[in-house]
Coordinates of C-alpha atoms in Angstrom, one line a residue:
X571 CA 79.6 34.8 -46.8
X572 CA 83.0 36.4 -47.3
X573 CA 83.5 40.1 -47.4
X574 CA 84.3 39.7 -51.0
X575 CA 80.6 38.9 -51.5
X576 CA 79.0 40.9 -49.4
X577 CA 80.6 44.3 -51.1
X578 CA 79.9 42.6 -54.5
X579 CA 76.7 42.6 -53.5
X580 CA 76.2 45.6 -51.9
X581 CA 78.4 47.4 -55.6
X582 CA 74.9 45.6 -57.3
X583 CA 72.6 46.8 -54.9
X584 CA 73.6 50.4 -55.1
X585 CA 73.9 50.4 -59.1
X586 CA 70.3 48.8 -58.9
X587 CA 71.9 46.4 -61.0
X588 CA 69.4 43.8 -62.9
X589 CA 71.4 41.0 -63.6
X590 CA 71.4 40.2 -59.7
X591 CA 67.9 40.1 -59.6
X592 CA 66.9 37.2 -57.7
X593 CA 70.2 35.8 -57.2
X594 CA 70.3 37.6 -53.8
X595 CA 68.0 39.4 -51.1
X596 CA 69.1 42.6 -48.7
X597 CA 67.3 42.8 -45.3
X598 CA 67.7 46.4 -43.8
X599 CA 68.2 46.3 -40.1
X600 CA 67.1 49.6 -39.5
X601 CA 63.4 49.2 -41.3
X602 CA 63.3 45.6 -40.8
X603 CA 62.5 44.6 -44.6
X604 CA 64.0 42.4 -47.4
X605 CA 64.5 44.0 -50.6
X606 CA 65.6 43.0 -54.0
X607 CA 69.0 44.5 -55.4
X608 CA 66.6 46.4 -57.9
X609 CA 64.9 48.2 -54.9
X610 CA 64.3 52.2 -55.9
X611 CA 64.2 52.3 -52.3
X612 CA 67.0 54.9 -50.5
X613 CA 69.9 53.0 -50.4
X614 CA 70.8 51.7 -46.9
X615 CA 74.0 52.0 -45.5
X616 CA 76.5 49.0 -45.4
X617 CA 76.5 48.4 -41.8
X618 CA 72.7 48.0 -41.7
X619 CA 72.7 45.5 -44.8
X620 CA 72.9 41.5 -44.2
X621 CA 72.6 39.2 -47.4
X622 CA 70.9 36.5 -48.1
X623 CA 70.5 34.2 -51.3
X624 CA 66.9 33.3 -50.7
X625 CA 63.8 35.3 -50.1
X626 CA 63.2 32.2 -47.7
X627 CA 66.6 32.6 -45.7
X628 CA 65.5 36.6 -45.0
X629 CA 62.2 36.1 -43.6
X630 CA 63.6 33.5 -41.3
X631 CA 66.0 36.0 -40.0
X632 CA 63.0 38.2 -39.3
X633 CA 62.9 40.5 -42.1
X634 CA 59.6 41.3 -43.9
X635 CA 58.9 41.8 -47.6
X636 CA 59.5 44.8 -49.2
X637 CA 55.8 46.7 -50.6
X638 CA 58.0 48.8 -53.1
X639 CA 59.6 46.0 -54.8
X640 CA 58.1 43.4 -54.5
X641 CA 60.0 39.9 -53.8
X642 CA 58.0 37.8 -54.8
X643 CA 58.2 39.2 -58.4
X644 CA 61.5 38.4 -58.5
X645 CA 62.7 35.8 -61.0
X646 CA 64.2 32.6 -59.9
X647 CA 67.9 30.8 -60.3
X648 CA 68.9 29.2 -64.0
X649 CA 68.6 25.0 -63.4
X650 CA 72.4 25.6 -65.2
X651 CA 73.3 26.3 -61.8
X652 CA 72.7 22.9 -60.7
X653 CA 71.0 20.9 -63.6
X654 CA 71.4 17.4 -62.5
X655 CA 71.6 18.2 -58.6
X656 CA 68.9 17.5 -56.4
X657 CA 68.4 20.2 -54.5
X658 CA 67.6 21.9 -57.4
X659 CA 65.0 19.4 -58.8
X660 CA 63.5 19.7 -55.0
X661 CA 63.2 23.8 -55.6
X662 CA 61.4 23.2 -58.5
X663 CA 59.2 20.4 -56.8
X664 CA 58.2 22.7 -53.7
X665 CA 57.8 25.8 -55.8
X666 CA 55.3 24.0 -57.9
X667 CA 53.3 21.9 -55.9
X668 CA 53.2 24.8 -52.9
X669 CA 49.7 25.2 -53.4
X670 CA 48.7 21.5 -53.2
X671 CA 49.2 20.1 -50.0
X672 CA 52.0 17.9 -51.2
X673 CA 54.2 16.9 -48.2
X674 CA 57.8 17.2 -47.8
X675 CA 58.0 13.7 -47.4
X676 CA 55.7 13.0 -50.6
X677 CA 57.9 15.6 -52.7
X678 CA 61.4 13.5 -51.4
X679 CA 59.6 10.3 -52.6
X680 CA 59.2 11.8 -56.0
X681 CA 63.0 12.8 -55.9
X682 CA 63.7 9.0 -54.8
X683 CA 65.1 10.2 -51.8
X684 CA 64.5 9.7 -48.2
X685 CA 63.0 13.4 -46.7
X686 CA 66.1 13.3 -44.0
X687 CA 68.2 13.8 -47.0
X688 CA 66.2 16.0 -48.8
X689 CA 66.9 18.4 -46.0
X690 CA 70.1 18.2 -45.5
X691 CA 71.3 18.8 -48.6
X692 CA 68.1 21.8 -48.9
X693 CA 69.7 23.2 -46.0
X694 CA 73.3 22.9 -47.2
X695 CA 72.5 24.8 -50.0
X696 CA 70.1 27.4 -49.4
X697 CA 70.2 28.0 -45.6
X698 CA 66.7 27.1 -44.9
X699 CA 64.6 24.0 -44.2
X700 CA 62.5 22.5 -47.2
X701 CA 59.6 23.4 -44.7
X702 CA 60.8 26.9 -43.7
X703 CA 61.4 27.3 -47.8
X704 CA 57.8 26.0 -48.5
X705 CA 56.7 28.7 -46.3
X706 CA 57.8 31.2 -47.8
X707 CA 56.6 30.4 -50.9
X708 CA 53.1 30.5 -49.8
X709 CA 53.6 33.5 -48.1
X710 CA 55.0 35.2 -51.0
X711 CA 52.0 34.0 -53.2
X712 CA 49.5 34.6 -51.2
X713 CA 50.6 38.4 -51.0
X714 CA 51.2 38.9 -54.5
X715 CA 47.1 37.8 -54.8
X716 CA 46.2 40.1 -52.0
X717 CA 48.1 42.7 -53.5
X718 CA 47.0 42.2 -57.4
X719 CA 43.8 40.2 -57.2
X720 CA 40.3 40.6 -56.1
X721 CA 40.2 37.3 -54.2
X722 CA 38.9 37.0 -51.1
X723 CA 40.9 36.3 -48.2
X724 CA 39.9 32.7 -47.9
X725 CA 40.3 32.2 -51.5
X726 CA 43.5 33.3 -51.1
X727 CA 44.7 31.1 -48.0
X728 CA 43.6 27.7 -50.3
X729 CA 45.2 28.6 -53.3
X730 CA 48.7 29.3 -51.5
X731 CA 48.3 26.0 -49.8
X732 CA 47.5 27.0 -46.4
X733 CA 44.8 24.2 -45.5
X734 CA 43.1 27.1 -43.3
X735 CA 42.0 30.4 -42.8
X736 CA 43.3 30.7 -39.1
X737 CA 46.6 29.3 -39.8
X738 CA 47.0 31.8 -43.1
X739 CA 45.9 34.6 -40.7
X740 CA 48.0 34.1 -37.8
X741 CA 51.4 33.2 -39.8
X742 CA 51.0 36.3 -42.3
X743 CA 50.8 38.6 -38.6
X744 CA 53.6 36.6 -37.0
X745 CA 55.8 37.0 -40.6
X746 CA 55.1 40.5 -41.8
X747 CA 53.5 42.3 -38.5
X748 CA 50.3 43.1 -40.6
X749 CA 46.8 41.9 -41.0
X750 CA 46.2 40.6 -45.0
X751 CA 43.3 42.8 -45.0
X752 CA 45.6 45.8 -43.9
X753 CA 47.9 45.0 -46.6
X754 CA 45.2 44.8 -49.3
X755 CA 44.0 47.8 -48.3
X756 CA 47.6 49.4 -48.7
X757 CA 47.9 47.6 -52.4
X758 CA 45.7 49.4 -55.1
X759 CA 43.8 47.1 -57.8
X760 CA 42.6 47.7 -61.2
X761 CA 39.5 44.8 -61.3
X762 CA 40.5 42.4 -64.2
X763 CA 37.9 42.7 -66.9
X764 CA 36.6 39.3 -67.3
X765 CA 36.9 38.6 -63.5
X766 CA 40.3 36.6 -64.1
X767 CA 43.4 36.1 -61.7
X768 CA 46.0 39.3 -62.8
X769 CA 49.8 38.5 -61.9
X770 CA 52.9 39.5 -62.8
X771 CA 56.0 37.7 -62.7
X772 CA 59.2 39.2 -63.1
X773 CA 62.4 38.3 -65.3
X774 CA 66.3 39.4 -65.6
X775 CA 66.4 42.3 -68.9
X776 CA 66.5 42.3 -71.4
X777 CA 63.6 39.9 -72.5
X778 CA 63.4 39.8 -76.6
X779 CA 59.6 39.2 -76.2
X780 CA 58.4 39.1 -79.9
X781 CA 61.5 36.3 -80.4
X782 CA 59.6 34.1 -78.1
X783 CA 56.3 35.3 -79.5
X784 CA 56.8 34.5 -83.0
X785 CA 58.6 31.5 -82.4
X786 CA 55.6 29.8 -80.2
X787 CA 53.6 31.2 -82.9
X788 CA 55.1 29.5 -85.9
X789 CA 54.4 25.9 -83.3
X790 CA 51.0 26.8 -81.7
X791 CA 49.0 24.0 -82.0
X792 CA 45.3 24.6 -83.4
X793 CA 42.8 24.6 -80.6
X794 CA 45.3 24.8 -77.9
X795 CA 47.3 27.3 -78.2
X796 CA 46.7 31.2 -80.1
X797 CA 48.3 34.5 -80.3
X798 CA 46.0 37.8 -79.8
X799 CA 47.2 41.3 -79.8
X800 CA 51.2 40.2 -78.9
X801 CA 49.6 38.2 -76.2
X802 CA 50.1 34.2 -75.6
X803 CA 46.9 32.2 -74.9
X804 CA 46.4 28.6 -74.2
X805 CA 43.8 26.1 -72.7
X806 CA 44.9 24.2 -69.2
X807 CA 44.1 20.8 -68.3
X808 CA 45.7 19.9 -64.7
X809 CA 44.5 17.9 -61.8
X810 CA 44.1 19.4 -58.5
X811 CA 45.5 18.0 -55.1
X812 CA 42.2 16.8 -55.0
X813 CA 43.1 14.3 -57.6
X814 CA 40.2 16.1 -59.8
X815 CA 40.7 17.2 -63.2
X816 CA 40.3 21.4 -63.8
X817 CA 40.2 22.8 -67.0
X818 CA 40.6 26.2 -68.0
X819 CA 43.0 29.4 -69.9
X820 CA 45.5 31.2 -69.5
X821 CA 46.5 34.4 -71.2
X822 CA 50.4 35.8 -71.3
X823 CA 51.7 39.0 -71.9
X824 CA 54.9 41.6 -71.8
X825 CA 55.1 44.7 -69.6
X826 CA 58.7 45.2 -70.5
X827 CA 59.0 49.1 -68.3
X828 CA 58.7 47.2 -65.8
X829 CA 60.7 44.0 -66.6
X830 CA 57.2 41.6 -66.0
X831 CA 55.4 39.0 -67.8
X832 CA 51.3 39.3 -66.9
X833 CA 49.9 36.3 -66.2
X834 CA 46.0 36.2 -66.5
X835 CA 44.9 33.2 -65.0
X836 CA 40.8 31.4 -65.6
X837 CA 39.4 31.4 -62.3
X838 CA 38.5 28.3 -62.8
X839 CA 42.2 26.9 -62.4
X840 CA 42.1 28.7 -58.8
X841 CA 43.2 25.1 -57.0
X842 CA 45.9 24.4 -59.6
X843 CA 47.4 28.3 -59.8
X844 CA 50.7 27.1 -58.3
X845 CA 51.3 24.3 -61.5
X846 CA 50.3 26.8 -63.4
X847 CA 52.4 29.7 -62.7
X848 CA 55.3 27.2 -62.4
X849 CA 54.8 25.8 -65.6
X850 CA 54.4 29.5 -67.0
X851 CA 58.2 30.7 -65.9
X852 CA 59.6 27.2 -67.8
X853 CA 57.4 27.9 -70.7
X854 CA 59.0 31.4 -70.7
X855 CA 61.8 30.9 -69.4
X856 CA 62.2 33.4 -66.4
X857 CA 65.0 31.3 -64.8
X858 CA 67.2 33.1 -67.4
X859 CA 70.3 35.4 -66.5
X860 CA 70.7 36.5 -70.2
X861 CA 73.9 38.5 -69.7
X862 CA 75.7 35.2 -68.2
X863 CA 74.5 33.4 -71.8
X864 CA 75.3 35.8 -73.9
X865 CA 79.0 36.2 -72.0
X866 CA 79.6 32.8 -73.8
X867 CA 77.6 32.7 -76.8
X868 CA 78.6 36.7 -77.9
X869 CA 81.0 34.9 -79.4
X870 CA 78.9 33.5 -82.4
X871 CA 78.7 37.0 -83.5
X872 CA 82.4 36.1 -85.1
X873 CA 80.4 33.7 -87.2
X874 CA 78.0 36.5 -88.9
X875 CA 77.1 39.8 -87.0
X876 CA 73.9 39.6 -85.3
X877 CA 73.7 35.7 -85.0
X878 CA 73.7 35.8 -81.3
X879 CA 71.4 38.3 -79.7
X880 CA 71.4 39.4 -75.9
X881 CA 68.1 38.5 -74.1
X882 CA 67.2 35.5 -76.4
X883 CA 65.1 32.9 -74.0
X884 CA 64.7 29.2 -74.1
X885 CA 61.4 28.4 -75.3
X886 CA 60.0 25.8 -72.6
X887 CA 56.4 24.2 -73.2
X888 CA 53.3 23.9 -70.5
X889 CA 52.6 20.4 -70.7
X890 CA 55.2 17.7 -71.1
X891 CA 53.7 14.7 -72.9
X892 CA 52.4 17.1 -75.4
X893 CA 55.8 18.8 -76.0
X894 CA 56.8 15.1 -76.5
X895 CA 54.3 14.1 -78.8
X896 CA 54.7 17.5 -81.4
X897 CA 58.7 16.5 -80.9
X898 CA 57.7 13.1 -82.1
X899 CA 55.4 14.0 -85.1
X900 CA 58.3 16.7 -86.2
X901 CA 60.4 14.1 -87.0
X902 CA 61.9 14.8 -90.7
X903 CA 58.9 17.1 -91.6
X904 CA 58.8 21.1 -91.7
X905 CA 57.4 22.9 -88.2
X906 CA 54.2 23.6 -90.8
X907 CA 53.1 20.2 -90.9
X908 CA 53.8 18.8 -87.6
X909 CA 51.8 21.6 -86.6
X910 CA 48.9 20.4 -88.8
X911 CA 49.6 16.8 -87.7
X912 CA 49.0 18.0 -84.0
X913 CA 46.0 19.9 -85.0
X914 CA 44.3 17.1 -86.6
X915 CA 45.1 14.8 -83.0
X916 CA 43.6 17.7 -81.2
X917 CA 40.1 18.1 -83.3
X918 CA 40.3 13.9 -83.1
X919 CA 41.4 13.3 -79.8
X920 CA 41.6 16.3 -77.3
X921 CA 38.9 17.5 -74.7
X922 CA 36.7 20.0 -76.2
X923 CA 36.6 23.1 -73.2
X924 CA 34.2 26.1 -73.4
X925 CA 36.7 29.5 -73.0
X926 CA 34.7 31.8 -74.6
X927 CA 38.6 33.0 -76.7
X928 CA 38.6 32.4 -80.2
X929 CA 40.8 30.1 -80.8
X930 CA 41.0 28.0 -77.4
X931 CA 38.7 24.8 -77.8
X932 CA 40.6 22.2 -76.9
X933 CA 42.5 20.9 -74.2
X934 CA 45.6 18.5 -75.9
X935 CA 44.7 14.5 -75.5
X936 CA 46.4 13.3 -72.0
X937 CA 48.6 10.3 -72.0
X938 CA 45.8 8.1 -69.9
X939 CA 43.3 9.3 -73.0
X940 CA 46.0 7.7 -75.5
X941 CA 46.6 4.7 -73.3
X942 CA 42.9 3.9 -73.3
X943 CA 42.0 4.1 -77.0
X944 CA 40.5 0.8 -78.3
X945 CA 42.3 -1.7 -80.5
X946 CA 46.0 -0.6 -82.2
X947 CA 46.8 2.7 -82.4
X948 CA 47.1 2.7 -86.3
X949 CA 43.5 2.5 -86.4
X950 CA 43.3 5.9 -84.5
X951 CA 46.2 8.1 -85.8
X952 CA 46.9 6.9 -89.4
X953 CA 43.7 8.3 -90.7
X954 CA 45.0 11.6 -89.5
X955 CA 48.1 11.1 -92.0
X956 CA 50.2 10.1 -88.6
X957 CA 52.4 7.2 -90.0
X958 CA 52.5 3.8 -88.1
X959 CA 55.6 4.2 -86.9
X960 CA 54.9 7.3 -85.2
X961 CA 51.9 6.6 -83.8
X962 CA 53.3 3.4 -82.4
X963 CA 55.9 5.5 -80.7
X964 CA 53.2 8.0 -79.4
X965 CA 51.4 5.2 -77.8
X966 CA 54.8 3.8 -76.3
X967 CA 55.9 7.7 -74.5
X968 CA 52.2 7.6 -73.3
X969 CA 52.7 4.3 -71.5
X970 CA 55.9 5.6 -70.2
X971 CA 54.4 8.4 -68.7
X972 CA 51.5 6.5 -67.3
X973 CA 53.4 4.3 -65.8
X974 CA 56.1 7.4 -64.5
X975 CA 58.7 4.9 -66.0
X976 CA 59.7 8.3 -67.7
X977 CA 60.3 12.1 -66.1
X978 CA 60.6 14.8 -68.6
X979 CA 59.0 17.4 -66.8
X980 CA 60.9 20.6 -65.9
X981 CA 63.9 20.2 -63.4
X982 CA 64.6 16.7 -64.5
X983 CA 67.9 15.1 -64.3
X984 CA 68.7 15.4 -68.1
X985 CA 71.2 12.6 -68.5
X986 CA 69.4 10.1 -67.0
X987 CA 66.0 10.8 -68.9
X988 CA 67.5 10.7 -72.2
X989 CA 69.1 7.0 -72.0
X990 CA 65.2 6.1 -71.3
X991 CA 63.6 8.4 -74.0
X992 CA 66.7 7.0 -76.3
X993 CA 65.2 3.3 -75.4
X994 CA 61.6 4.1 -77.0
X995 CA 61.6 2.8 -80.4
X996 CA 61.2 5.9 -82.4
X997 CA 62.6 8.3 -80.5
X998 CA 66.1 9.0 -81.5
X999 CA 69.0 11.7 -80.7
X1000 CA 67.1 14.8 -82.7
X1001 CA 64.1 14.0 -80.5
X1002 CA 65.4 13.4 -77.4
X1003 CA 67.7 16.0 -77.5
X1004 CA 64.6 18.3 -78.5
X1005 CA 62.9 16.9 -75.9
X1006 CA 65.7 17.8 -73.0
X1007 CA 65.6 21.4 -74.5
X1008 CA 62.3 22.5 -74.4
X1009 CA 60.4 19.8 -71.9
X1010 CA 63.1 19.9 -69.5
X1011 CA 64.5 23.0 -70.0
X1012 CA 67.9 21.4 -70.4
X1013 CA 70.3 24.4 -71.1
X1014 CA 72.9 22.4 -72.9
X1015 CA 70.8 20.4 -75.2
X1016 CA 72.3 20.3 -78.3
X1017 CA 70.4 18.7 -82.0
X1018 CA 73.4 19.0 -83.8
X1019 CA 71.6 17.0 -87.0
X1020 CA 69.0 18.7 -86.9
X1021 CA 68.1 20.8 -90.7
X1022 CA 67.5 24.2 -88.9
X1023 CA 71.2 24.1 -87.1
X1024 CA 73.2 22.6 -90.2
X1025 CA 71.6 25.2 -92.8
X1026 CA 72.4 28.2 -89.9
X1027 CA 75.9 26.8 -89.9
X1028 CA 76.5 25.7 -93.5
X1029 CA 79.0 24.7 -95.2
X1030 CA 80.2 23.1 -92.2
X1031 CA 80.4 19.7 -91.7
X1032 CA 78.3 17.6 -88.6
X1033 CA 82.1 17.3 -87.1
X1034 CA 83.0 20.8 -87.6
X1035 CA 79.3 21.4 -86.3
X1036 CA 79.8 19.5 -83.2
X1037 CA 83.2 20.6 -82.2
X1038 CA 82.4 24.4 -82.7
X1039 CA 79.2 23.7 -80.2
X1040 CA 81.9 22.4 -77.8
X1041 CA 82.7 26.3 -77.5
X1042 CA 79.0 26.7 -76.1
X1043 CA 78.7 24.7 -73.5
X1044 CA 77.0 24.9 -71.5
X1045 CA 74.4 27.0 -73.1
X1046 CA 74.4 24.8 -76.6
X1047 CA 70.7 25.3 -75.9
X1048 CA 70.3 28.9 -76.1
X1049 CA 72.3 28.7 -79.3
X1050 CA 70.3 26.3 -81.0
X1051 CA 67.5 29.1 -80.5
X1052 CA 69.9 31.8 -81.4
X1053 CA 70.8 29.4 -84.7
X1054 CA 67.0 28.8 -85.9
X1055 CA 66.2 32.7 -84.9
X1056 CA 68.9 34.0 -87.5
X1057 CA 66.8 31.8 -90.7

């Protein structure tokens, strides 16, 4: 790191500055702890202060986790930073599946790489092993659940991925010098009241929270998804490393004092809570540096005042396939009735789940329960006003899927994804490109026919269109957002 950096850095660190949260981590030589540049913490001196870009990279020089503020709250790196590279794709992998048991070498084979070049290019980039990285992560989680959670200790150790209790003991002493029953002792609680899993998870301000609320409101599907008291619910359906399928909630909302999203989880998704706090920060995008998308999209504002607006997120989605299929049944019809389409495949074709939350009663049909459906798909989906086409198109992204001919999960390489989802018949550019956007989280996704985008932009022409969204890159994403928030 030069000395450039480092008094960059230290400039953010003592202005408490936001916009570099998670994009670095101080240890303090003198107290031996890692802090975020948001610490409140009396700011160290220079010479005592050694940076680090990952929360992994400081606790393998020997530095412990801050109990003031809290690294593992800290939100995580934009995939603009490296979109289509496969380190990042890997730091999404072990971040998710950190909890599951899933081996370095299994997680490389899902990148289609061997594991001795997984870590070499893991290690290039962040200064740590994918091991040493994995780590960390459980270490991270399993404090934040000692620290915010009623769980016992053992519950605990399995749900960060630890495999046992010894081992979870003896590495949280060797790493932070303190027993986890010393530090839950040290950590207040307020006891959930239905029993559930409490966690926050932290993002870069600001965060226009009822944006995102009202625009997964206008799309929440039926039965699957709701909206109570500003908060976001939803039914789960995941399978555990166990290779057994869990079913449960979730329930999402804002503490914006202190720059969190609460995350209350079902104790019944207790094996799958890493998949499901992963797929929570996509859905709400907590990746986001707002300030370094709205240094390129302020612009917009020349178009008509207010078009662009500072701390506008990229709505992501929880579950892939079902992203895919409401992308596919929005096809030249109003967000209204895909939504009603998508109900009526839900009360004909989901998993009915008991939640107790009005609302939640369904879990959305997987792509095996689509796959496996008797005789042709017509027979199933046009009496639910679904037209042949699109149901034959449905059926085809399920087989995809099922066959993992097709990745459009979070982190995925974008370009390559898209020439496959372009070579379903029925899926064309609007979809796909919708598709990139919100299932992968692509940041430059751009629908530039879609109705939404032209009537923002009108009277402009799809050229002019097109050649002004060259301007945005490579945010076109965030734009399109910014575009359907200003109807």
């Amino acid at each position: 790191m030069s000395r450039d950096e480092e008094r960059i850095w230290y400039a953010a660190l003592k202005a408490k500055d936001a916009r570099f949260d998670g994009h670095f981590f101080v240890g303090v030589s003198s107290t031996g702890i890692y802090c975020r540049p948001i610490c409140r913490a009396k700011l160290p001196k220079p010479e005592n202060c050694t940076f680090y870009t990952t929360a992994a990279a400081a606790e393998q020089a020997g530095f412990r986790p801050c109990l003031l503020c809290r690294p593992e709250r800290a939100p995580g790196t934009a995939p603009v930073d490296a979109s289509a590279a496969l380190v990042h794709r890997a730091k999404v992998l072990l971040e998710e599946n950190c909890g599951s048991g899933l081996s370095i070498e299994e997680i490389a084979g899902h990148l289609g790489c061997t594991d001795r070049h997984m870590r070499r290019v893991f290690s290039a980039a962040y200064h740590v092993t994918p091991v040493q990285y994995l780590q960390t992560c459980r270490l991270l989680l399993a404090k934040s659940l000692l620290a915010d959670t009623d769980l016992s200790v053992l519950d605990v150790a399995m749900a960060a991925g630890f495999g046992s209790l010894r081992r979870f003991n003896d590495l949280f002493k060797n790493k932070y010098r303190l027993a986890p029953t010393a530090l839950r002792r040290q950590s207040p609680r307020t006891q959930s009241r239905d029993n559930a899993i409490v966690l926050a998870l932290g993002y870069r301000p600001p965060y226009q929270w009822r944006q995102m609320l009202d625009f997964l409101a206008q799309r929440a599907i039926p039965g699957v998804e709701t909206i109570i008291d500003g908060q976001y619910l939803r039914t789960v359906h995941l399978v555990s490393a166990e290779k057994q399928p869990v079913y449960g909630w979730v329930r999402v909302g804002h503490r914006q004092g202190n720059d969190v999203l609460t995350v209350t989880v079902d104790p019944a998704l207790l094996p799958v809570l890493t998949q499901v706090l992963a797929r929570i920060r996509h859905l709400f995008d907590l990746f986001c540096d707002p300030h370094a998308v709205y240094e390129v999209l302020g612009a917009m504002n020349a178009i008509r005042p207010g078009l662009c607006t500072l701390g506008t997120r990229l709505p992501g989605c929880f579950d892939p396939f079902e992203m895919a299929v409401r992308a596919v049944l929005g096809q030249q019809i109003t967000v209204k009735a895909a939504r009603t389409l998508a109900a009526r495949l839900v009360a004909a074709l989901g998993t009915p789940v008991a939640t107790g939350i009005e609302g939640l009663s369904h879990v959305f049909p997987s792509p095996e329960q689509i796959v496996a459906l008797d005789g042709p798909i017509d027979g199933h989906l046009g009496p639910l006003g679904i037209t042949g086409a699109r149901a034959r198109t449905i059926l085809e992204l399920a087989r995809a899927v099922v066959r993992e001919e097709i990745d459009f999960k979070f982190g995925a390489e974008p370009e390559t994804e898209l020439k496959k989802l372009l070579a379903v018949p029925g899926i064309g550019p609007w979809t796909a490109q919708y598709v990139a956007m919100r299932a992968m989280g692509w940041p430059d996704a751009f629908p530039d026919t879609d109705f939404g985008v032209k009537k923002a932009l009108a009277p402009r022409t799809l050229k002019e269109i097109s050649a002004l969204a060259e301007t945005w890159r490579p945010w076109r994403s965030y734009a399109t957002v910014n575009l359907w928030n200003s109807l």
